[in-house]
Structure formats: structure tokens, C-alpha cells
């Protein structure tokens, strides 16, 4: 029986770092066609973590008809491209302007018409594209541009960053003096698999979450935040409690379609399991397939219900083993894995050996008249690792003892079980 409840959200703290990389060489924009150089590049190496936010700052941008400009940012080796500016600002000159493109800018897009021609004007705006069918010329990517810088989230910041600047109409010209990448990278992100593109465990492996709570578990939910993968069917995910019990959260689910930055919550009370294809953000029951990872994960058999953890002490190290069971495709988890644990205070604590606490547990009955004609006993929320160890005796106020259970349920684990003892129920 549970007297109190506590919701606990447990997650390691994130470690974020700010990175700035600058290209200071002038980019000359002709009356029509590709700028020079085409592209302008920034090479990043040796930076840890994965991108959680990226902005790009254009410094010293001048043009006599900025509506002509099409500007694309590309990352290699990922091949992700974002169209940051196209058909904006109309015919009004830009004169040594500074523009910070930021998905989270509260100021919205650049003006479609009528940007300020004041010298050194500053704009803090979201990536802006007013046209359609924009296509740069080779060797730039000619299609498939994203419209948000968040397309780079989850990628390594390392690699070659290319800024492609193109003028799509004559005769006006321009100049860009400098551009900067402003990157936030999270070093606590989980990379799937950690080995690169070969099948194997994620890094870090296992992903450890240490709990420090009171009471016994009555409910466990798990949230995987901002999960991406290019073939999610490859993902096998196993949760192991401090007591060594384990549940497959997901395996052989979500099919072959890319998932990008989705959040999955696993809750035994959810209506559905994960679909076989095309997963999206939502709440699901654990979806068990085959967990393919070997050591250091524990060997099976594995549980299929989060209820297996009910009645356990929540304290200790919880481990999440994430295994990618096929080569080539990869993924990552940006915002980590959260355990949401509900605990309750038990009214009777049963030790590994000896008397329970309290011993005895007293129930005071008063105010009833007449004589006893029937007694039933309900035991609620009983949990024990080895049920046949339990001896349970009921003693009346007159000292009459009745053994409720002893050496029963041999070698079985009981988890939050309810028993009703009633003489009218047959044996078995």
C-alpha cells in the first residue's frame, strides 16, 4: 500500500559550448552570376559535441539591389544546405550592413521591400526567402535547400562549411566583407553508433542516470529527447534498473524513413506501441523487438513492460544501452534521456531476512457490535524478490492465529501484486 507519491525527473546536466568561426576574406558579388570566391569556406576541426544551435552573421554586406541575392550555407560531409537569404530587401541599397540570421530571432524575416540603406545598419532576423524556385549554379547544390538553420542540429560542427553567394539578375553589384558561424555544441549528446557508420553501441555506452529518491517505485516513464536517425529501424534501446531488471524500450520499429529531432516518451499506460514505420513525436508503450547488442549489456530474457520496475528501490545507477544493429546509417540524441519516476512510501518494509518493519503491523477495529461471522484479508501492492520467503500470520484480538501465506509462489518475483485471502475461495 502506498501512502505518498513523488514524481522525479532525472537527467544528467548538459555541457554546452559556444564556438565562433570566421572567414574574413572579401566576397565580390558581380552584376550577375556567381560571387568570387564561389564558395567562400570555413574549415572546422577538433570541436567536440553535436550542434544544438547555429547562427550565421554576415558582416559588411553591400549591394545596390539586394533582391538579387541568393545565399546558401552548406555543411560537408553531411551535405545539409540552408537558404538563408533570397529575394529580400527589394531595390533599396544595403550599405555595409550586418545581418545575423537566427532561427530564434523574435524579429521575424527580413523585409520583403525597403531594407534600410543607412551605413552599418544591423538586422537580427530569421532565414528569409520570399521567392520560389531558387537554384544556384554548379558547383553549388542546385536544390533541396532547407529554410531553417535547425537543419544542422545534431551534426558535428567539424567539416567544411561553404557559403555560396549568387546574384540572379543584372546589373547591380555588391560586396561581403566577412561571415561568421556562431555554433552551440553539446558534448553530452549521444551518437548512434559511436563507431561511426559500422553497427555497434552508441557513445556514451551505457548512458548512465543516477537516481537519489526515497520510497519504492510505482511508475517509470522514459523520455528520449530530440532523436534523429537515417534508418530508425536499426535502433535497439534497453533500460536496465539498479536491481538488474531490464526492459526493451524500442527495437525494430519506425522503419526506414528518416526521423529528425523527434521526442519519444515510453509510458506503460500509453494507447499504442511505436509504429513499424514513419515515427513521430509522441507517447508510446515499450515496443519490443530483438535487442541485438551483446556485452556489456546484460543477457536476456528482457522484459516488455515498464511495470517490471514497480516496487524496486529507485536509487542507484540506471543504464540505457543503445545499439545500432546495421551498418551505414547513423543518428544521435541531442537532449538526452529522462527518467520520470513516481515513488511511494510503503507501510510495511520486508527485509532480505528477518522481521518486517513494523512487526507486527496493527489494525485497530472498534465500534462494531455482534460476533464475527466472516473475515477476509486484502494485501495491496506486495513486492518481493522471492515470494516463497514470505511468512504472513494474522492474529485476532483474542489471540487466534491464522497463517495467510507461507512458502507460496515458489521462486516467483512479486511486483506490486494484490492478494485477497477468503475462506470461500477454493485452493490453487
GROMACS .gro file of C-alpha atoms in nm:
model
  428
    1UNK     CA    1   0.000   0.000   0.000
    2UNK     CA    2   0.130   0.341  -0.088
    3UNK     CA    3   0.095   0.643   0.133
    4UNK     CA    4   0.277   0.914  -0.064
    5UNK     CA    5   0.392   0.982  -0.418
    6UNK     CA    6   0.685   1.169  -0.565
    7UNK     CA    7   0.746   1.248  -0.930
    8UNK     CA    8   1.116   1.256  -1.011
    9UNK     CA    9   1.265   1.376  -1.338
   10UNK     CA   10   1.625   1.264  -1.359
   11UNK     CA   11   1.873   1.364  -1.628
   12UNK     CA   12   2.244   1.440  -1.642
   13UNK     CA   13   2.324   1.805  -1.693
   14UNK     CA   14   2.417   1.911  -2.042
   15UNK     CA   15   2.756   2.055  -2.131
   16UNK     CA   16   2.723   2.322  -2.400
   17UNK     CA   17   3.000   2.524  -2.556
   18UNK     CA   18   2.990   2.828  -2.782
   19UNK     CA   19   3.203   2.821  -3.096
   20UNK     CA   20   3.274   3.105  -3.339
   21UNK     CA   21   3.449   3.054  -3.671
   22UNK     CA   22   3.513   3.348  -3.903
   23UNK     CA   23   3.601   3.397  -4.270
   24UNK     CA   24   3.740   3.747  -4.328
   25UNK     CA   25   3.820   3.739  -4.698
   26UNK     CA   26   3.609   3.968  -4.920
   27UNK     CA   27   3.341   3.809  -5.135
   28UNK     CA   28   3.289   4.011  -5.453
   29UNK     CA   29   2.937   3.997  -5.596
   30UNK     CA   30   2.916   4.060  -5.974
   31UNK     CA   31   2.638   4.221  -6.175
   32UNK     CA   32   2.503   3.872  -6.240
   33UNK     CA   33   2.618   3.520  -6.158
   34UNK     CA   34   2.841   3.353  -5.902
   35UNK     CA   35   3.035   3.558  -5.649
   36UNK     CA   36   3.411   3.530  -5.610
   37UNK     CA   37   3.518   3.315  -5.438
   38UNK     CA   38   3.241   3.066  -5.505
   39UNK     CA   39   3.217   2.924  -5.245
   40UNK     CA   40   3.379   3.100  -4.953
   41UNK     CA   41   3.480   2.835  -4.700
   42UNK     CA   42   3.541   2.786  -4.329
   43UNK     CA   43   3.709   2.464  -4.215
   44UNK     CA   44   3.629   2.345  -3.863
   45UNK     CA   45   3.814   2.062  -3.693
   46UNK     CA   46   3.868   1.920  -3.346
   47UNK     CA   47   3.546   2.051  -3.194
   48UNK     CA   48   3.364   1.808  -2.960
   49UNK     CA   49   2.992   1.752  -2.935
   50UNK     CA   50   2.699   1.796  -3.171
   51UNK     CA   51   2.529   2.114  -3.291
   52UNK     CA   52   2.227   2.222  -3.089
   53UNK     CA   53   2.203   2.574  -3.231
   54UNK     CA   54   2.373   2.764  -3.513
   55UNK     CA   55   2.353   3.124  -3.634
   56UNK     CA   56   2.534   3.289  -3.924
   57UNK     CA   57   2.642   3.653  -3.923
   58UNK     CA   58   2.708   3.846  -4.245
   59UNK     CA   59   2.933   4.148  -4.183
   60UNK     CA   60   2.989   4.436  -4.424
   61UNK     CA   61   2.723   4.339  -4.680
   62UNK     CA   62   2.670   4.598  -4.951
   63UNK     CA   63   2.456   4.567  -5.265
   64UNK     CA   64   2.273   4.815  -5.487
   65UNK     CA   65   1.978   4.578  -5.546
   66UNK     CA   66   1.975   4.317  -5.263
   67UNK     CA   67   1.666   4.144  -5.402
   68UNK     CA   68   1.912   3.983  -5.648
   69UNK     CA   69   2.094   3.792  -5.375
   70UNK     CA   70   2.060   3.417  -5.317
   71UNK     CA   71   2.280   3.294  -5.032
   72UNK     CA   72   2.315   2.928  -4.926
   73UNK     CA   73   2.509   2.778  -4.635
   74UNK     CA   74   2.630   2.420  -4.682
   75UNK     CA   75   2.796   2.170  -4.447
   76UNK     CA   76   3.014   1.886  -4.563
   77UNK     CA   77   3.035   1.594  -4.517
   78UNK     CA   78   2.664   1.594  -4.422
   79UNK     CA   79   2.551   1.769  -4.741
   80UNK     CA   80   2.289   1.971  -4.549
   81UNK     CA   81   2.210   2.308  -4.710
   82UNK     CA   82   2.010   2.608  -4.586
   83UNK     CA   83   1.891   2.900  -4.799
   84UNK     CA   84   1.949   3.190  -4.561
   85UNK     CA   85   1.858   3.485  -4.786
   86UNK     CA   86   1.674   3.517  -5.116
   87UNK     CA   87   1.464   3.790  -5.280
   88UNK     CA   88   1.471   4.008  -4.968
   89UNK     CA   89   1.504   4.386  -4.919
   90UNK     CA   90   1.385   4.481  -5.267
   91UNK     CA   91   1.564   4.757  -5.462
   92UNK     CA   92   1.693   4.967  -5.174
   93UNK     CA   93   2.070   4.967  -5.127
   94UNK     CA   94   2.237   4.778  -4.846
   95UNK     CA   95   2.537   4.978  -4.730
   96UNK     CA   96   2.789   4.792  -4.510
   97UNK     CA   97   2.502   4.612  -4.336
   98UNK     CA   98   2.540   4.345  -4.067
   99UNK     CA   99   2.280   4.067  -4.066
  100UNK     CA  100   2.256   3.795  -3.801
  101UNK     CA  101   2.044   3.503  -3.919
  102UNK     CA  102   1.897   3.315  -3.623
  103UNK     CA  103   1.600   3.075  -3.621
  104UNK     CA  104   1.502   3.209  -3.279
  105UNK     CA  105   1.507   3.577  -3.373
  106UNK     CA  106   1.197   3.750  -3.231
  107UNK     CA  107   1.209   3.995  -3.522
  108UNK     CA  108   1.089   3.756  -3.790
  109UNK     CA  109   1.208   3.780  -4.151
  110UNK     CA  110   1.399   4.050  -4.333
  111UNK     CA  111   1.168   4.297  -4.508
  112UNK     CA  112   1.048   4.190  -4.849
  113UNK     CA  113   1.093   4.551  -4.964
  114UNK     CA  114   1.257   4.854  -4.812
  115UNK     CA  115   1.559   4.749  -4.607
  116UNK     CA  116   1.741   5.043  -4.456
  117UNK     CA  117   2.019   5.198  -4.664
  118UNK     CA  118   2.183   5.353  -4.358
  119UNK     CA  119   2.553   5.279  -4.326
  120UNK     CA  120   2.621   4.988  -4.092
  121UNK     CA  121   2.257   4.900  -4.024
  122UNK     CA  122   2.212   4.586  -3.811
  123UNK     CA  123   1.942   4.325  -3.863
  124UNK     CA  124   1.874   4.023  -3.638
  125UNK     CA  125   1.636   3.809  -3.841
  126UNK     CA  126   1.531   3.456  -3.927
  127UNK     CA  127   1.645   3.299  -4.258
  128UNK     CA  128   1.443   3.474  -4.528
  129UNK     CA  129   1.322   3.354  -4.868
  130UNK     CA  130   1.044   3.539  -5.049
  131UNK     CA  131   1.086   3.374  -5.386
  132UNK     CA  132   1.039   3.023  -5.518
  133UNK     CA  133   1.233   2.800  -5.749
  134UNK     CA  134   1.569   2.947  -5.646
  135UNK     CA  135   1.853   2.745  -5.792
  136UNK     CA  136   2.221   2.829  -5.769
  137UNK     CA  137   2.459   2.718  -6.041
  138UNK     CA  138   2.705   2.433  -6.002
  139UNK     CA  139   2.928   2.353  -5.829
  140UNK     CA  140   2.685   2.477  -5.563
  141UNK     CA  141   2.400   2.245  -5.466
  142UNK     CA  142   2.116   2.331  -5.701
  143UNK     CA  143   1.815   2.211  -5.500
  144UNK     CA  144   1.698   2.061  -5.171
  145UNK     CA  145   1.763   2.365  -4.954
  146UNK     CA  146   1.618   2.378  -4.605
  147UNK     CA  147   1.463   2.702  -4.484
  148UNK     CA  148   1.580   2.677  -4.121
  149UNK     CA  149   1.924   2.664  -3.963
  150UNK     CA  150   1.795   2.393  -3.730
  151UNK     CA  151   1.857   2.154  -4.020
  152UNK     CA  152   2.217   2.150  -3.895
  153UNK     CA  153   2.118   2.046  -3.541
  154UNK     CA  154   2.264   1.713  -3.438
  155UNK     CA  155   2.552   1.732  -3.685
  156UNK     CA  156   2.914   1.754  -3.586
  157UNK     CA  157   3.041   2.112  -3.622
  158UNK     CA  158   3.354   1.972  -3.784
  159UNK     CA  159   3.396   1.972  -4.158
  160UNK     CA  160   3.391   2.223  -4.441
  161UNK     CA  161   3.131   2.498  -4.427
  162UNK     CA  162   3.062   2.665  -4.761
  163UNK     CA  163   2.887   2.995  -4.822
  164UNK     CA  164   2.752   3.020  -5.175
  165UNK     CA  165   2.659   3.374  -5.284
  166UNK     CA  166   2.483   3.422  -5.617
  167UNK     CA  167   2.338   3.728  -5.797
  168UNK     CA  168   2.036   3.625  -6.003
  169UNK     CA  169   1.986   3.944  -6.209
  170UNK     CA  170   2.197   4.216  -6.371
  171UNK     CA  171   2.341   4.479  -6.348
  172UNK     CA  172   2.378   4.560  -5.976
  173UNK     CA  173   2.684   4.454  -5.777
  174UNK     CA  174   2.792   4.414  -5.417
  175UNK     CA  175   3.046   4.302  -5.158
  176UNK     CA  176   3.052   4.091  -4.841
  177UNK     CA  177   3.349   4.160  -4.614
  178UNK     CA  178   3.316   3.882  -4.355
  179UNK     CA  179   3.095   3.599  -4.235
  180UNK     CA  180   3.089   3.411  -3.907
  181UNK     CA  181   2.946   3.084  -3.783
  182UNK     CA  182   2.817   3.105  -3.427
  183UNK     CA  183   2.763   2.748  -3.309
  184UNK     CA  184   2.641   2.597  -2.984
  185UNK     CA  185   2.758   2.236  -2.945
  186UNK     CA  186   2.651   1.992  -2.676
  187UNK     CA  187   2.917   1.749  -2.559
  188UNK     CA  188   2.664   1.533  -2.371
  189UNK     CA  189   2.483   1.432  -2.691
  190UNK     CA  190   2.453   1.061  -2.766
  191UNK     CA  191   2.597   0.949  -3.101
  192UNK     CA  192   2.442   0.638  -3.265
  193UNK     CA  193   2.654   0.436  -3.328
  194UNK     CA  194   2.965   0.563  -3.154
  195UNK     CA  195   3.190   0.381  -3.402
  196UNK     CA  196   3.092   0.598  -3.699
  197UNK     CA  197   2.893   0.409  -3.962
  198UNK     CA  198   2.956   0.049  -3.852
  199UNK     CA  199   2.696  -0.136  -3.644
  200UNK     CA  200   2.762  -0.105  -3.273
  201UNK     CA  201   2.679   0.065  -2.947
  202UNK     CA  202   2.610   0.436  -2.911
  203UNK     CA  203   2.857   0.666  -2.742
  204UNK     CA  204   2.847   0.708  -2.450
  205UNK     CA  205   2.760   0.345  -2.372
  206UNK     CA  206   2.586   0.281  -2.149
  207UNK     CA  207   2.412   0.612  -2.089
  208UNK     CA  208   2.403   0.633  -1.709
  209UNK     CA  209   2.141   0.813  -1.500
  210UNK     CA  210   2.186   0.813  -1.123
  211UNK     CA  211   1.879   0.848  -0.904
  212UNK     CA  212   1.854   0.972  -0.547
  213UNK     CA  213   1.497   0.934  -0.431
  214UNK     CA  214   1.301   0.790  -0.138
  215UNK     CA  215   1.031   0.525  -0.133
  216UNK     CA  216   0.964   0.245  -0.379
  217UNK     CA  217   0.884   0.274  -0.748
  218UNK     CA  218   0.520   0.279  -0.851
  219UNK     CA  219   0.569   0.403  -1.208
  220UNK     CA  220   0.856   0.465  -1.452
  221UNK     CA  221   0.832   0.661  -1.778
  222UNK     CA  222   1.124   0.731  -2.012
  223UNK     CA  223   1.163   1.028  -2.247
  224UNK     CA  224   1.416   1.030  -2.532
  225UNK     CA  225   1.455   1.393  -2.639
  226UNK     CA  226   1.536   1.506  -2.994
  227UNK     CA  227   1.621   1.172  -3.150
  228UNK     CA  228   1.738   1.164  -3.512
  229UNK     CA  229   1.838   0.869  -3.731
  230UNK     CA  230   1.857   0.798  -4.103
  231UNK     CA  231   1.720   0.442  -4.061
  232UNK     CA  232   1.547   0.423  -3.720
  233UNK     CA  233   1.462   0.055  -3.754
  234UNK     CA  234   1.830  -0.001  -3.668
  235UNK     CA  235   1.787   0.136  -3.314
  236UNK     CA  236   1.769  -0.109  -3.022
  237UNK     CA  237   1.723   0.054  -2.681
  238UNK     CA  238   1.736  -0.129  -2.347
  239UNK     CA  239   1.669   0.018  -1.999
  240UNK     CA  240   1.832  -0.159  -1.702
  241UNK     CA  241   1.747  -0.071  -1.340
  242UNK     CA  242   1.988  -0.067  -1.044
  243UNK     CA  243   1.837  -0.404  -0.943
  244UNK     CA  244   1.930  -0.552  -1.282
  245UNK     CA  245   1.582  -0.575  -1.431
  246UNK     CA  246   1.561  -0.476  -1.796
  247UNK     CA  247   1.300  -0.366  -2.050
  248UNK     CA  248   1.335  -0.319  -2.426
  249UNK     CA  249   1.210   0.033  -2.496
  250UNK     CA  250   1.233   0.007  -2.874
  251UNK     CA  251   1.368  -0.234  -3.133
  252UNK     CA  252   1.282  -0.297  -3.497
  253UNK     CA  253   1.042  -0.002  -3.505
  254UNK     CA  254   0.996   0.320  -3.708
  255UNK     CA  255   1.101   0.172  -4.044
  256UNK     CA  256   1.346   0.322  -4.291
  257UNK     CA  257   1.227   0.683  -4.319
  258UNK     CA  258   1.449   0.946  -4.159
  259UNK     CA  259   1.344   1.079  -3.820
  260UNK     CA  260   1.476   1.422  -3.722
  261UNK     CA  261   1.466   1.569  -3.375
  262UNK     CA  262   1.161   1.377  -3.251
  263UNK     CA  263   1.087   1.317  -2.884
  264UNK     CA  264   0.962   0.974  -2.773
  265UNK     CA  265   0.808   0.910  -2.432
  266UNK     CA  266   0.768   0.549  -2.320
  267UNK     CA  267   0.477   0.503  -2.079
  268UNK     CA  268   0.313   0.172  -1.996
  269UNK     CA  269  -0.025   0.345  -1.988
  270UNK     CA  270   0.007   0.477  -2.346
  271UNK     CA  271  -0.250   0.368  -2.602
  272UNK     CA  272  -0.012   0.238  -2.869
  273UNK     CA  273   0.332   0.098  -2.934
  274UNK     CA  274   0.565   0.256  -3.189
  275UNK     CA  275   0.456   0.201  -3.549
  276UNK     CA  276   0.654  -0.015  -3.788
  277UNK     CA  277   0.728   0.293  -3.999
  278UNK     CA  278   0.715   0.673  -4.002
  279UNK     CA  279   0.755   0.752  -3.633
  280UNK     CA  280   0.681   1.097  -3.494
  281UNK     CA  281   0.692   1.272  -3.159
  282UNK     CA  282   0.452   1.109  -2.914
  283UNK     CA  283   0.392   0.882  -2.615
  284UNK     CA  284   0.410   0.506  -2.667
  285UNK     CA  285   0.428   0.179  -2.478
  286UNK     CA  286   0.763  -0.002  -2.499
  287UNK     CA  287   0.795  -0.161  -2.841
  288UNK     CA  288   0.984  -0.485  -2.812
  289UNK     CA  289   1.165  -0.649  -3.098
  290UNK     CA  290   1.504  -0.814  -3.085
  291UNK     CA  291   1.776  -0.644  -2.883
  292UNK     CA  292   2.088  -0.730  -3.084
  293UNK     CA  293   2.357  -0.587  -2.860
  294UNK     CA  294   2.576  -0.825  -2.665
  295UNK     CA  295   2.808  -0.742  -2.378
  296UNK     CA  296   2.838  -0.511  -2.193
  297UNK     CA  297   2.455  -0.511  -2.190
  298UNK     CA  298   2.311  -0.788  -1.974
  299UNK     CA  299   2.190  -1.103  -2.144
  300UNK     CA  300   1.818  -1.167  -2.189
  301UNK     CA  301   1.546  -1.255  -2.147
  302UNK     CA  302   1.426  -0.896  -2.133
  303UNK     CA  303   1.103  -0.752  -2.002
  304UNK     CA  304   0.842  -0.592  -2.224
  305UNK     CA  305   0.660  -0.380  -1.963
  306UNK     CA  306   0.784  -0.089  -1.755
  307UNK     CA  307   0.578  -0.231  -1.469
  308UNK     CA  308   0.865  -0.473  -1.406
  309UNK     CA  309   1.033  -0.190  -1.213
  310UNK     CA  310   0.740  -0.131  -0.977
  311UNK     CA  311   0.826  -0.197  -0.615
  312UNK     CA  312   1.200  -0.154  -0.663
  313UNK     CA  313   1.422   0.095  -0.484
  314UNK     CA  314   1.485   0.372  -0.743
  315UNK     CA  315   1.830   0.458  -0.609
  316UNK     CA  316   2.144   0.360  -0.792
  317UNK     CA  317   2.262   0.376  -1.149
  318UNK     CA  318   2.009   0.324  -1.426
  319UNK     CA  319   2.163   0.230  -1.760
  320UNK     CA  320   2.034   0.278  -2.113
  321UNK     CA  321   2.205   0.062  -2.375
  322UNK     CA  322   2.154   0.187  -2.731
  323UNK     CA  323   2.267  -0.039  -3.014
  324UNK     CA  324   2.263   0.025  -3.390
  325UNK     CA  325   2.220  -0.317  -3.548
  326UNK     CA  326   2.315  -0.235  -3.909
  327UNK     CA  327   2.594  -0.056  -4.093
  328UNK     CA  328   2.586   0.274  -4.285
  329UNK     CA  329   2.300   0.473  -4.128
  330UNK     CA  330   2.357   0.686  -3.820
  331UNK     CA  331   2.182   0.905  -3.568
  332UNK     CA  332   2.205   1.096  -3.242
  333UNK     CA  333   2.011   1.213  -2.936
  334UNK     CA  334   2.064   1.582  -2.862
  335UNK     CA  335   1.882   1.643  -2.534
  336UNK     CA  336   1.946   1.316  -2.358
  337UNK     CA  337   1.723   1.061  -2.188
  338UNK     CA  338   1.500   1.141  -1.893
  339UNK     CA  339   1.354   0.905  -1.634
  340UNK     CA  340   1.027   1.016  -1.479
  341UNK     CA  341   0.995   0.806  -1.165
  342UNK     CA  342   0.700   0.802  -0.927
  343UNK     CA  343   0.766   0.657  -0.583
  344UNK     CA  344   0.551   0.585  -0.281
  345UNK     CA  345   0.618   0.517   0.085
  346UNK     CA  346   0.536   0.156   0.176
  347UNK     CA  347   0.363   0.094   0.510
  348UNK     CA  348   0.544  -0.238   0.564
  349UNK     CA  349   0.911  -0.288   0.478
  350UNK     CA  350   1.018  -0.653   0.428
  351UNK     CA  351   1.393  -0.715   0.470
  352UNK     CA  352   1.605  -0.977   0.294
  353UNK     CA  353   1.581  -1.186   0.613
  354UNK     CA  354   1.401  -1.144   0.944
  355UNK     CA  355   1.105  -0.949   1.074
  356UNK     CA  356   0.930  -0.683   0.870
  357UNK     CA  357   0.901  -0.325   0.992
  358UNK     CA  358   0.672  -0.264   1.173
  359UNK     CA  359   0.643  -0.605   1.339
  360UNK     CA  360   0.357  -0.656   1.385
  361UNK     CA  361   0.153  -0.423   1.168
  362UNK     CA  362  -0.155  -0.342   1.374
  363UNK     CA  363  -0.507  -0.264   1.255
  364UNK     CA  364  -0.735  -0.138   1.532
  365UNK     CA  365  -1.103  -0.224   1.491
  366UNK     CA  366  -1.360  -0.056   1.716
  367UNK     CA  367  -1.727   0.027   1.737
  368UNK     CA  368  -1.855  -0.296   1.577
  369UNK     CA  369  -2.129  -0.500   1.750
  370UNK     CA  370  -2.216  -0.869   1.734
  371UNK     CA  371  -1.985  -1.162   1.670
  372UNK     CA  372  -1.752  -1.234   1.381
  373UNK     CA  373  -1.908  -1.441   1.103
  374UNK     CA  374  -1.654  -1.382   0.826
  375UNK     CA  375  -1.308  -1.227   0.786
  376UNK     CA  376  -1.133  -1.153   0.456
  377UNK     CA  377  -0.785  -1.000   0.423
  378UNK     CA  378  -0.669  -0.784   0.133
  379UNK     CA  379  -0.298  -0.724   0.078
  380UNK     CA  380  -0.226  -0.441  -0.167
  381UNK     CA  381   0.093  -0.365  -0.356
  382UNK     CA  382   0.306  -0.657  -0.234
  383UNK     CA  383   0.654  -0.671  -0.384
  384UNK     CA  384   0.925  -0.929  -0.309
  385UNK     CA  385   1.218  -1.075  -0.499
  386UNK     CA  386   1.149  -1.433  -0.383
  387UNK     CA  387   0.789  -1.477  -0.279
  388UNK     CA  388   0.827  -1.815  -0.108
  389UNK     CA  389   1.039  -1.647   0.162
  390UNK     CA  390   0.733  -1.467   0.298
  391UNK     CA  391   0.552  -1.596   0.606
  392UNK     CA  392   0.242  -1.395   0.690
  393UNK     CA  393   0.039  -1.455   1.005
  394UNK     CA  394  -0.288  -1.286   1.110
  395UNK     CA  395  -0.364  -1.280   1.485
  396UNK     CA  396  -0.705  -1.172   1.620
  397UNK     CA  397  -0.760  -0.961   1.936
  398UNK     CA  398  -0.843  -1.290   2.112
  399UNK     CA  399  -0.503  -1.435   2.015
  400UNK     CA  400  -0.626  -1.675   1.745
  401UNK     CA  401  -0.353  -1.710   1.476
  402UNK     CA  402  -0.418  -1.787   1.108
  403UNK     CA  403  -0.136  -1.838   0.856
  404UNK     CA  404  -0.222  -1.635   0.548
  405UNK     CA  405   0.074  -1.745   0.337
  406UNK     CA  406   0.398  -1.938   0.379
  407UNK     CA  407   0.631  -2.097   0.122
  408UNK     CA  408   0.389  -1.998  -0.156
  409UNK     CA  409   0.460  -1.882  -0.511
  410UNK     CA  410   0.792  -2.070  -0.511
  411UNK     CA  411   1.082  -1.879  -0.670
  412UNK     CA  412   0.848  -1.615  -0.812
  413UNK     CA  413   0.911  -1.243  -0.803
  414UNK     CA  414   0.610  -1.041  -0.694
  415UNK     CA  415   0.581  -0.685  -0.820
  416UNK     CA  416   0.303  -0.464  -0.684
  417UNK     CA  417   0.069  -0.765  -0.652
  418UNK     CA  418  -0.268  -0.760  -0.476
  419UNK     CA  419  -0.385  -1.067  -0.280
  420UNK     CA  420  -0.728  -1.134  -0.129
  421UNK     CA  421  -0.749  -1.409   0.134
  422UNK     CA  422  -1.101  -1.552   0.162
  423UNK     CA  423  -1.217  -1.889   0.302
  424UNK     CA  424  -1.482  -1.910   0.032
  425UNK     CA  425  -1.220  -1.919  -0.246
  426UNK     CA  426  -1.100  -2.268  -0.343
  427UNK     CA  427  -0.735  -2.366  -0.316
  428UNK     CA  428  -0.497  -2.323  -0.612
   0.00000   0.00000   0.00000
